CSV table of C-alpha atoms in Angstrom, one decimal:
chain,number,residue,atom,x,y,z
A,1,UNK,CA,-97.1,-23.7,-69.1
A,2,UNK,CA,-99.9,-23.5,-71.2
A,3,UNK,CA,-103.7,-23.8,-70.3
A,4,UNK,CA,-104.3,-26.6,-72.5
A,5,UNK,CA,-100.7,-28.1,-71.1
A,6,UNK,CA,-102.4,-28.0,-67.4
A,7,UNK,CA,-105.9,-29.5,-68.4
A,8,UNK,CA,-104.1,-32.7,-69.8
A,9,UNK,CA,-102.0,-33.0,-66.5
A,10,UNK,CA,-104.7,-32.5,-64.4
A,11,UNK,CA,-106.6,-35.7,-66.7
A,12,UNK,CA,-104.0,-37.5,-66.7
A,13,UNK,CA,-103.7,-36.7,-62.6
A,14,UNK,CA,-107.7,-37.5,-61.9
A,15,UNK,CA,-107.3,-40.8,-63.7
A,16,UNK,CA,-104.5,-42.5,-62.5
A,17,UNK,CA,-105.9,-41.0,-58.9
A,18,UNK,CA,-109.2,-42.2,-59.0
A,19,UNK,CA,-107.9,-45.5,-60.7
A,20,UNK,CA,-105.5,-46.4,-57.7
A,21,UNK,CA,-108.9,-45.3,-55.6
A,22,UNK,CA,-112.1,-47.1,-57.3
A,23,UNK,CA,-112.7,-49.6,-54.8
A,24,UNK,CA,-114.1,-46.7,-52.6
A,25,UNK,CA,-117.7,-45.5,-53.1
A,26,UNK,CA,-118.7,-42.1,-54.4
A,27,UNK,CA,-121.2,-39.8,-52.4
A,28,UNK,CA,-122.9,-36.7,-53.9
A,29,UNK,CA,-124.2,-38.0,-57.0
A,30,UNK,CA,-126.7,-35.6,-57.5
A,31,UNK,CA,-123.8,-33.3,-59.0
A,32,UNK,CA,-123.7,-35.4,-62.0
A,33,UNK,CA,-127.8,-34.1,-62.5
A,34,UNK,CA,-128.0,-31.9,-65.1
A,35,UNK,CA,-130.2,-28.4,-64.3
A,36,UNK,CA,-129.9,-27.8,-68.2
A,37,UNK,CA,-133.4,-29.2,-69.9
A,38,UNK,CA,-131.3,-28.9,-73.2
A,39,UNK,CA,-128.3,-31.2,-72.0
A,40,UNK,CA,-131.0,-33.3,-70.5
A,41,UNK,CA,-132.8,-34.0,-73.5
A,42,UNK,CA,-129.1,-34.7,-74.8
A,43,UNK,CA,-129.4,-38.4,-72.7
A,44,UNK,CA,-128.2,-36.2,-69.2
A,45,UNK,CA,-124.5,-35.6,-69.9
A,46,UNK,CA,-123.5,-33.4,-73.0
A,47,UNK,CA,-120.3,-30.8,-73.2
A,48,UNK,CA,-119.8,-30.0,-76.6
A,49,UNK,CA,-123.6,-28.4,-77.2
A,50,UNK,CA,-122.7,-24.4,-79.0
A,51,UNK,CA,-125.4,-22.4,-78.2
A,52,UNK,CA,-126.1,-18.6,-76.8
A,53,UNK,CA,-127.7,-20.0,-74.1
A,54,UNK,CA,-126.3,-20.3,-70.9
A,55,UNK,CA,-128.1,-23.4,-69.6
A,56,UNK,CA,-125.8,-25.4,-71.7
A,57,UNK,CA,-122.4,-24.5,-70.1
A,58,UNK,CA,-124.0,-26.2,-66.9
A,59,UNK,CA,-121.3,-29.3,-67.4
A,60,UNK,CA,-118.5,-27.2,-69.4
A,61,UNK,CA,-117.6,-23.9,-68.1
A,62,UNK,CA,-115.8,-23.4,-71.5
A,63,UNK,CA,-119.0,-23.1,-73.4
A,64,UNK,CA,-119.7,-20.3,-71.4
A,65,UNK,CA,-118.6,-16.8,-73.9
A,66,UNK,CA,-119.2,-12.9,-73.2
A,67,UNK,CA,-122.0,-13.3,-76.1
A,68,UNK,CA,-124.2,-14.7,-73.2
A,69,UNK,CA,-123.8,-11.6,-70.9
A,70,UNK,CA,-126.9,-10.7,-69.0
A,71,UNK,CA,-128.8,-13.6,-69.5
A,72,UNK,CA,-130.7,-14.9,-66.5
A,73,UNK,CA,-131.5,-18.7,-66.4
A,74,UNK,CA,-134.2,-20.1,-64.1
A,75,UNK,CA,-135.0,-24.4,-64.3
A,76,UNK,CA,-137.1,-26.7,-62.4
A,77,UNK,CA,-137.2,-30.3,-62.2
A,78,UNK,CA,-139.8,-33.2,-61.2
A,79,UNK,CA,-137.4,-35.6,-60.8
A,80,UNK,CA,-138.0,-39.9,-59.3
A,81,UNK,CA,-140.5,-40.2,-56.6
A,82,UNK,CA,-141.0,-36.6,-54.6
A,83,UNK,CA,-138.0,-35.3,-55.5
A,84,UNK,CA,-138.2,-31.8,-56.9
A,85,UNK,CA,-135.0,-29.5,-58.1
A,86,UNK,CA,-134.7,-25.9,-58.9
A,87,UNK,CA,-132.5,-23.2,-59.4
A,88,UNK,CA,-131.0,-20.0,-61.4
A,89,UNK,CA,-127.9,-18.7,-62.9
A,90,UNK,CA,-126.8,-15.3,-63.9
A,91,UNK,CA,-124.1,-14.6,-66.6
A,92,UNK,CA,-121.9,-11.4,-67.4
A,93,UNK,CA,-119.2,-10.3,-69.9
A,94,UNK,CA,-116.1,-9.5,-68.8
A,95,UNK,CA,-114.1,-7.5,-71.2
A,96,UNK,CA,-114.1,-8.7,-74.2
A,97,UNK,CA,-112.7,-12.3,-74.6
A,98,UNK,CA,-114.0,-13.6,-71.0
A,99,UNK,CA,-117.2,-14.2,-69.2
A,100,UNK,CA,-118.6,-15.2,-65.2
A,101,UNK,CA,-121.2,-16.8,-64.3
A,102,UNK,CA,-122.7,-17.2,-60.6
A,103,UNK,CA,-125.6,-19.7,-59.1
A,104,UNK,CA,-127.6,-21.7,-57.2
A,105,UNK,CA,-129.2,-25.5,-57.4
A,106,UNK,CA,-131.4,-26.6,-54.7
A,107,UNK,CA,-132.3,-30.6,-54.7
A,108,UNK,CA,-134.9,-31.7,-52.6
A,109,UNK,CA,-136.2,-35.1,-52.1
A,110,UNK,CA,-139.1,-35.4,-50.3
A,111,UNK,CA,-140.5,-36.0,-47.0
A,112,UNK,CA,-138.7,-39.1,-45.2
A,113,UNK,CA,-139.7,-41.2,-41.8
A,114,UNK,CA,-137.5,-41.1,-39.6
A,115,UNK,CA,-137.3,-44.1,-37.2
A,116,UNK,CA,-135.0,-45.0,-34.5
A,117,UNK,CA,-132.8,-48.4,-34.0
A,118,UNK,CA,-135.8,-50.6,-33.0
A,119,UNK,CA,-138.0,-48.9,-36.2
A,120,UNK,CA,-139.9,-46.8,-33.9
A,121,UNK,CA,-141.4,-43.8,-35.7
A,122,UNK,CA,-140.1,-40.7,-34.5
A,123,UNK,CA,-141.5,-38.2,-37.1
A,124,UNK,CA,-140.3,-37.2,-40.6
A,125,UNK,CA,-137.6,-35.2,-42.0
A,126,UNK,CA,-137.1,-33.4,-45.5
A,127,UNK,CA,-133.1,-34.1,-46.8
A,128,UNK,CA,-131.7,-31.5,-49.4
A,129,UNK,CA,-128.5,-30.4,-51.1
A,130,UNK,CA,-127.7,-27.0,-51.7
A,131,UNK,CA,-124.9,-26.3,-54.9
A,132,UNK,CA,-123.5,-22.5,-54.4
A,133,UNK,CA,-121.3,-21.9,-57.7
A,134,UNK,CA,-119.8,-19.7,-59.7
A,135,UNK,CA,-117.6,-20.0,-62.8
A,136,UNK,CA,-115.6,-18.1,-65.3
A,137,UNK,CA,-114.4,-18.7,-69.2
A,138,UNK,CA,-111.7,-17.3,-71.1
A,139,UNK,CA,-111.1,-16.9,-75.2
A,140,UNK,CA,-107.7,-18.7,-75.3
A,141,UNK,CA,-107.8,-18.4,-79.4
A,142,UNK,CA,-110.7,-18.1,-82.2
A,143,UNK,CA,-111.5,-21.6,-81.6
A,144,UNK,CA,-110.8,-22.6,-78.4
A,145,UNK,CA,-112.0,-21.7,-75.0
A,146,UNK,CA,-111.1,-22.8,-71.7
A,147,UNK,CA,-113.2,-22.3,-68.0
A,148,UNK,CA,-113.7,-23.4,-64.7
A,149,UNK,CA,-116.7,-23.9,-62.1
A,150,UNK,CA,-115.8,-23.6,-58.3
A,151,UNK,CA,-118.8,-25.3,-56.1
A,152,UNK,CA,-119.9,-25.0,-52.7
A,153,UNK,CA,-122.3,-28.1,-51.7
A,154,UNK,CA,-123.8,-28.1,-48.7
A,155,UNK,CA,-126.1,-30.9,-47.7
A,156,UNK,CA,-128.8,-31.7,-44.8
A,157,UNK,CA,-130.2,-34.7,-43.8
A,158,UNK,CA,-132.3,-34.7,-40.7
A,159,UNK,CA,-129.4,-34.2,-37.9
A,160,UNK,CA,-126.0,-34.2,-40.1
A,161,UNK,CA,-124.8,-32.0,-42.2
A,162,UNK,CA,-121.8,-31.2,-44.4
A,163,UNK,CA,-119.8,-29.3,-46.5
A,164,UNK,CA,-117.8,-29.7,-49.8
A,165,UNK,CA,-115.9,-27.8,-52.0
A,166,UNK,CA,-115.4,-29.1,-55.7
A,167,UNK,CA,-114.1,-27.5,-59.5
A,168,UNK,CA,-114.8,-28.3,-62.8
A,169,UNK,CA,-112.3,-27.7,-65.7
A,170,UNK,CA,-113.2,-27.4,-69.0
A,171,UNK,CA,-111.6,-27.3,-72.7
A,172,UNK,CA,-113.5,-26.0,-75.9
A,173,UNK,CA,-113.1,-26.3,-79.8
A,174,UNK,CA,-115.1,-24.9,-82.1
A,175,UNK,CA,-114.8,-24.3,-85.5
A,176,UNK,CA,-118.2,-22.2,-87.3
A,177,UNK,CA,-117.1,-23.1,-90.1
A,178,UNK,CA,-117.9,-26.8,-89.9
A,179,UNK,CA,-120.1,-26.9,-87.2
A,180,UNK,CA,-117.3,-29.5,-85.0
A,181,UNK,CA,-117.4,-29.3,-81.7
A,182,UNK,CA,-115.0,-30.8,-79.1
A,183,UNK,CA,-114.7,-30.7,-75.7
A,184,UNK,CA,-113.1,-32.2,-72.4
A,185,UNK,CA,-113.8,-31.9,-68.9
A,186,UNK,CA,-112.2,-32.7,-65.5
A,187,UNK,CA,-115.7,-32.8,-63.1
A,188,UNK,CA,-116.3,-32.7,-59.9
A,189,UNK,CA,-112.4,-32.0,-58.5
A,190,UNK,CA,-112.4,-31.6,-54.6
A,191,UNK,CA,-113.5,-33.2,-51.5
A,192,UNK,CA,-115.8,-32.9,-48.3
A,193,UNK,CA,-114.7,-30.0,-45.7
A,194,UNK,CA,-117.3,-31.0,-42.9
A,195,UNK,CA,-118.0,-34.3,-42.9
A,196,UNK,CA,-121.3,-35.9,-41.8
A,197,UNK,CA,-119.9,-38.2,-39.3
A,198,UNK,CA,-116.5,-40.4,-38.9
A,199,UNK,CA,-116.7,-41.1,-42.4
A,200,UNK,CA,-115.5,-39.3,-45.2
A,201,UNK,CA,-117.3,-39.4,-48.6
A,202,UNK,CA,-115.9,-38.8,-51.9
A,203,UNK,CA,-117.2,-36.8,-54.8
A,204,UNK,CA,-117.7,-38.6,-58.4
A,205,UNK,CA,-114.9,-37.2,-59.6
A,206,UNK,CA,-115.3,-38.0,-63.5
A,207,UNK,CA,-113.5,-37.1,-67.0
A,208,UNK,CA,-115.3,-36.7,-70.0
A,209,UNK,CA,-114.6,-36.3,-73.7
A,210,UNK,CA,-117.3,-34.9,-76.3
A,211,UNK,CA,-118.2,-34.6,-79.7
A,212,UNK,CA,-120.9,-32.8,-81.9
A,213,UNK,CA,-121.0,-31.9,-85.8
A,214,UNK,CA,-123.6,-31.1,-88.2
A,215,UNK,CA,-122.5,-32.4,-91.9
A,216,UNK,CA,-123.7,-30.2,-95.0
A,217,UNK,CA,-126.8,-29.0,-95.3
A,218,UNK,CA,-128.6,-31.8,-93.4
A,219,UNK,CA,-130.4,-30.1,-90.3
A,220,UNK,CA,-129.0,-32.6,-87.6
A,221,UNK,CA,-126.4,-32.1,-85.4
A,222,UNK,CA,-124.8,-35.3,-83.8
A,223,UNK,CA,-123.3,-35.8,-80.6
A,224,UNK,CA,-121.2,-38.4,-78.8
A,225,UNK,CA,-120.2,-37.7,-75.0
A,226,UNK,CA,-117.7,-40.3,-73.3
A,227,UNK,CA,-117.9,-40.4,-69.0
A,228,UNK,CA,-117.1,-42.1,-66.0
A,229,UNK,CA,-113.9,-42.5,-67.7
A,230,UNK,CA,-112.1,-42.7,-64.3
A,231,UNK,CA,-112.9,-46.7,-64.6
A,232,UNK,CA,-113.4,-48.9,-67.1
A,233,UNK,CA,-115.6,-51.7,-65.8
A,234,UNK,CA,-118.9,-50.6,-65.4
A,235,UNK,CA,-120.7,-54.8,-64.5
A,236,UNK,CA,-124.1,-55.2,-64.0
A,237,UNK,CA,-126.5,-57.7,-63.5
A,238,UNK,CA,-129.7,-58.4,-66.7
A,239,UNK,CA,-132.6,-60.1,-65.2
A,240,UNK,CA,-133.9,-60.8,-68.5
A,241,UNK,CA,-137.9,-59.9,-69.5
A,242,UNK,CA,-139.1,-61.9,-66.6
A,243,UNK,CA,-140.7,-64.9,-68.1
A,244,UNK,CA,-137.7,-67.5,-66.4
A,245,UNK,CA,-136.9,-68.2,-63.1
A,246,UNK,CA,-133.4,-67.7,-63.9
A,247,UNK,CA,-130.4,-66.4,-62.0
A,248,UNK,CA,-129.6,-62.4,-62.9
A,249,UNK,CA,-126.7,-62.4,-65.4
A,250,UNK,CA,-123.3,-60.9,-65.1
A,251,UNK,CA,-122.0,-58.4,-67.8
A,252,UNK,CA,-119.2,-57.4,-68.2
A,253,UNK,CA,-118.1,-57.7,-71.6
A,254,UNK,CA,-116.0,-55.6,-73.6
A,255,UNK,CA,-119.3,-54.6,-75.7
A,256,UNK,CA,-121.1,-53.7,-72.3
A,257,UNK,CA,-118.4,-51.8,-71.0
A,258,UNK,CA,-117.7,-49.5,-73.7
A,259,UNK,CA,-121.5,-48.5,-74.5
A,260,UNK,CA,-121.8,-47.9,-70.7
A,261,UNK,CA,-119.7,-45.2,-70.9
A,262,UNK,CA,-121.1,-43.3,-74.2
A,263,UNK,CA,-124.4,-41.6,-74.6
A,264,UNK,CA,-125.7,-41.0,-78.5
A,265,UNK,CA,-127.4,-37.5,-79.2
A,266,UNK,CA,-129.2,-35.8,-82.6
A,267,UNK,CA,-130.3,-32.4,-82.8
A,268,UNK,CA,-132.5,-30.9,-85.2
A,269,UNK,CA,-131.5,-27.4,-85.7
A,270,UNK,CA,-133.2,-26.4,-89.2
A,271,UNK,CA,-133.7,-23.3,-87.5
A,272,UNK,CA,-132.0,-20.9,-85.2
A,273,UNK,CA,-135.5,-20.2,-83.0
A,274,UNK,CA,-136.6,-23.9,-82.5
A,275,UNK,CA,-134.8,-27.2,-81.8
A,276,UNK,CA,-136.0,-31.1,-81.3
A,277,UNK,CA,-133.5,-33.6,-79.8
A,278,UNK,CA,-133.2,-37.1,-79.3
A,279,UNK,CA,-130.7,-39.4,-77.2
A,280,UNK,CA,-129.7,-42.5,-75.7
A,281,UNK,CA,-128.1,-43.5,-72.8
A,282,UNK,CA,-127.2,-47.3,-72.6
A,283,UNK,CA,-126.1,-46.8,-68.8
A,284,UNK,CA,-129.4,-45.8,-67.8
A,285,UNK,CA,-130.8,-48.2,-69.7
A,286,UNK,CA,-129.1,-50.9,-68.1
A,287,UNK,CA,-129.1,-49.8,-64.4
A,288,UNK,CA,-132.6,-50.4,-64.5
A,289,UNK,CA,-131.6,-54.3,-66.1
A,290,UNK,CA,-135.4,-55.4,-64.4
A,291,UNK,CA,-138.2,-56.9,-66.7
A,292,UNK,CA,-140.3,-54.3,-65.8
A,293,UNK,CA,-138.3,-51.5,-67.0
A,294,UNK,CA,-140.3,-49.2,-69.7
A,295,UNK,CA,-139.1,-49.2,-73.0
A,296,UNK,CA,-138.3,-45.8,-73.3
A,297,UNK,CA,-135.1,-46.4,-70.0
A,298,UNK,CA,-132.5,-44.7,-71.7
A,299,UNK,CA,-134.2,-42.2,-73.9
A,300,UNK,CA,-134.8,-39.0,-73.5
A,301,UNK,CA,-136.9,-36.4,-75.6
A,302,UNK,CA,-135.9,-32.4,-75.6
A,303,UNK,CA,-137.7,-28.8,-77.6
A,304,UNK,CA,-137.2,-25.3,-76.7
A,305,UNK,CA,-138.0,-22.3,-78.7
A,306,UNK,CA,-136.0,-19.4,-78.7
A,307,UNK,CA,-137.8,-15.7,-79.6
A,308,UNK,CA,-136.6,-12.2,-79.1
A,309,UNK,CA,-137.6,-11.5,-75.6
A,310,UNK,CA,-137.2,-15.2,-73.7
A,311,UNK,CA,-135.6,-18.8,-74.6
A,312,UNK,CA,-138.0,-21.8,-73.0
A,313,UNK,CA,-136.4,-25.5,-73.0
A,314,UNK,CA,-138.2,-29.0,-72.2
A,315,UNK,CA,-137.0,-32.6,-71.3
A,316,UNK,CA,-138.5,-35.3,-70.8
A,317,UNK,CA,-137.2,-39.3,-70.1
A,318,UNK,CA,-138.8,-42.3,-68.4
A,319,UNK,CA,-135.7,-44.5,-66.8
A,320,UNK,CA,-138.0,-47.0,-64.9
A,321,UNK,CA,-141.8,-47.5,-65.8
A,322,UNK,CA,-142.6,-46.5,-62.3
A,323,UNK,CA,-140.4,-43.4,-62.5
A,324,UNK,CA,-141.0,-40.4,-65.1
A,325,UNK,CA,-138.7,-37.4,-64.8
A,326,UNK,CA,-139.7,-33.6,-66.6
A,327,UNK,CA,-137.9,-31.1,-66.6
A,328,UNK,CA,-138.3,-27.3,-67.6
A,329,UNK,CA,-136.1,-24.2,-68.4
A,330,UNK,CA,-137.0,-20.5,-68.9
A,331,UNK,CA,-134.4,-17.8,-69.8
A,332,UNK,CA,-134.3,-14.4,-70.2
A,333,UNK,CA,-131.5,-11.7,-71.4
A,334,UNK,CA,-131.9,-8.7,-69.3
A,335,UNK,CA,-130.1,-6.3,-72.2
A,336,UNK,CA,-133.3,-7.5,-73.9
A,337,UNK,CA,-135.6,-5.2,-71.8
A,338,UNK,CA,-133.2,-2.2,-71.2
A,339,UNK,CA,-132.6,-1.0,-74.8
């Protein structure tokens, strides 16, 4: 059986599970947080994004190629309220048509009361999530590539803690020729090991489908990325701009639910050393359905600059007026230095 064969089983598999299973919830959301500034600047979920650098294989382990060998990748993140992320990622060839990849992302949010039954101060705690990974990516022809990313979350909250182990499978197309890019990926496979307590959370297990070209000469490349594709009503409630009293409203429309699920990118890449990007992401958008939202919910703004010696990336988006999220990548390839 071929690789491609076993990545369309395996969709077909993770949707008809998680469809018998949606009226659970999902835990460990965090893993669907980029720690790529580029994909961030994308609108916060983008697969398809061709590049040398190895912060954008962070959602598709098939992007990753031996051309990235000995590139180290370092990010940071100010994400809502105190939260602060960080981590790094190393990448090597291996022979000539394959490539590995090994890292860590640490998300912390803050310091947190922490009260007892009767909401009796008893101090304050700081919960974080720890993401131990490593993948790999193979040449399966001159256009495609195929990969996976095996995670090891572990996560602390005052006196609980747990463990999970999860994979993400990825496909690749790319021709040079025309600058097309497609992609799909299976995210977020697996489940808890050690479980805080009684209960047992699932991961948001997701499949996504991707799309990037440039067309001519014209310096922009486009991009469409499809998630949460495991269920197809996404509802939510629109409160409007605040000037009536009236009731939240349900939507749930056919229109709603398909542009809940996409997220609209452009790239300008007139050169190979600088890039600009631009995206929207309805679903963020409308999570934060309140009249007080900012009017840039949903957008988000990405540069980086690529020289010789070091590659430097930064995002920015506002969801929520009250909550502005930056984020910044440096990179370096350590062949750079030893020749």
């Amino acid at each position: 059986m071929t690789f491609l064969k076993k990545i369309l089983i395996l969709l077909l598999l993770t949707v008809s599970i998680n469809a018998y299973a949606q009226d659970g919830s999902s835990a460990y959301n965090f893993l669907n947080i980029t720690s790529s500034s580029r994909i961030y600047g994308l609108g916060g979920v983008n697969i398809t994004t061709v590049s040398e650098d190895i912060s954008v294989t962070d959602q598709n382990p098939a992007l990753m190629g031996n051309e990235m060998s000995g590139q180290i990748a370092l990010n940071y993140m100010k994400y809502i309220g105190s939260s602060n992320f960080a981590g790094a990622v190393y990448t090597h060839s291996s022979g000539d048509n394959a490539a590995w990849a090994a890292g860590i992302q640490y998300f912390g949010y803050g310091s947190m009361t922490e009260t007892d039954q009767t909401g009796a101060v008893l101090g304050t705690f700081s919960p974080q999530d720890i993401n131990f990974y490593g993948a790999y990516s193979r040449d399966l022809s001159s256009k495609v590539r195929g990969g996976f990313k095996v995670k090891a979350i572990y996560s602390a909250y005052n006196n609980y803690n747990a463990l999970a182990l999860a994979t993400d499978l990825g496909v690749n197309y790319y021709d040079d020729e025309k600058d097309l890019s497609l992609s799909a990926v299976i995210a977020n496979l697996g489940g808890q090991v050690k479980r805080f307590d009684e209960s047992y959370d699932r991961l948001p297990i997701d499949v996504r489908l991707g799309w990037a070209q440039s067309f001519g000469t014209f310096p922009v490349r486009f991009s469409i990325t499809a998630w949460n594709l495991t269920k197809w009503h996404l509802p939510y409630y629109d409160n409007g701009d605040g000037s009536t009293s009236d009731n939240p409203t349900l939507k749930d429309s056919f229109t709603s639910n398909l542009f809940r699920h996409l997220i609209f990118g452009g790239e300008i890449t007139a050169s190979e050393k600088v890039y600009f990007s631009l995206a929207y992401n309805y679903k963020t958008h409308t999570d934060m359905s309140t009249y007080s939202r900012s009017f840039l919910s949903g957008w988000s703004l990405g540069a980086g600059l690529n020289t010789s010696k070091f590659r430097v990336g930064l995002a920015f988006a506002q969801p929520h007026s009250g909550a502005t999220t930056f984020m910044l990548n440096l990179g370096i390839n350590l062949n750079d230095f030893i020749k």
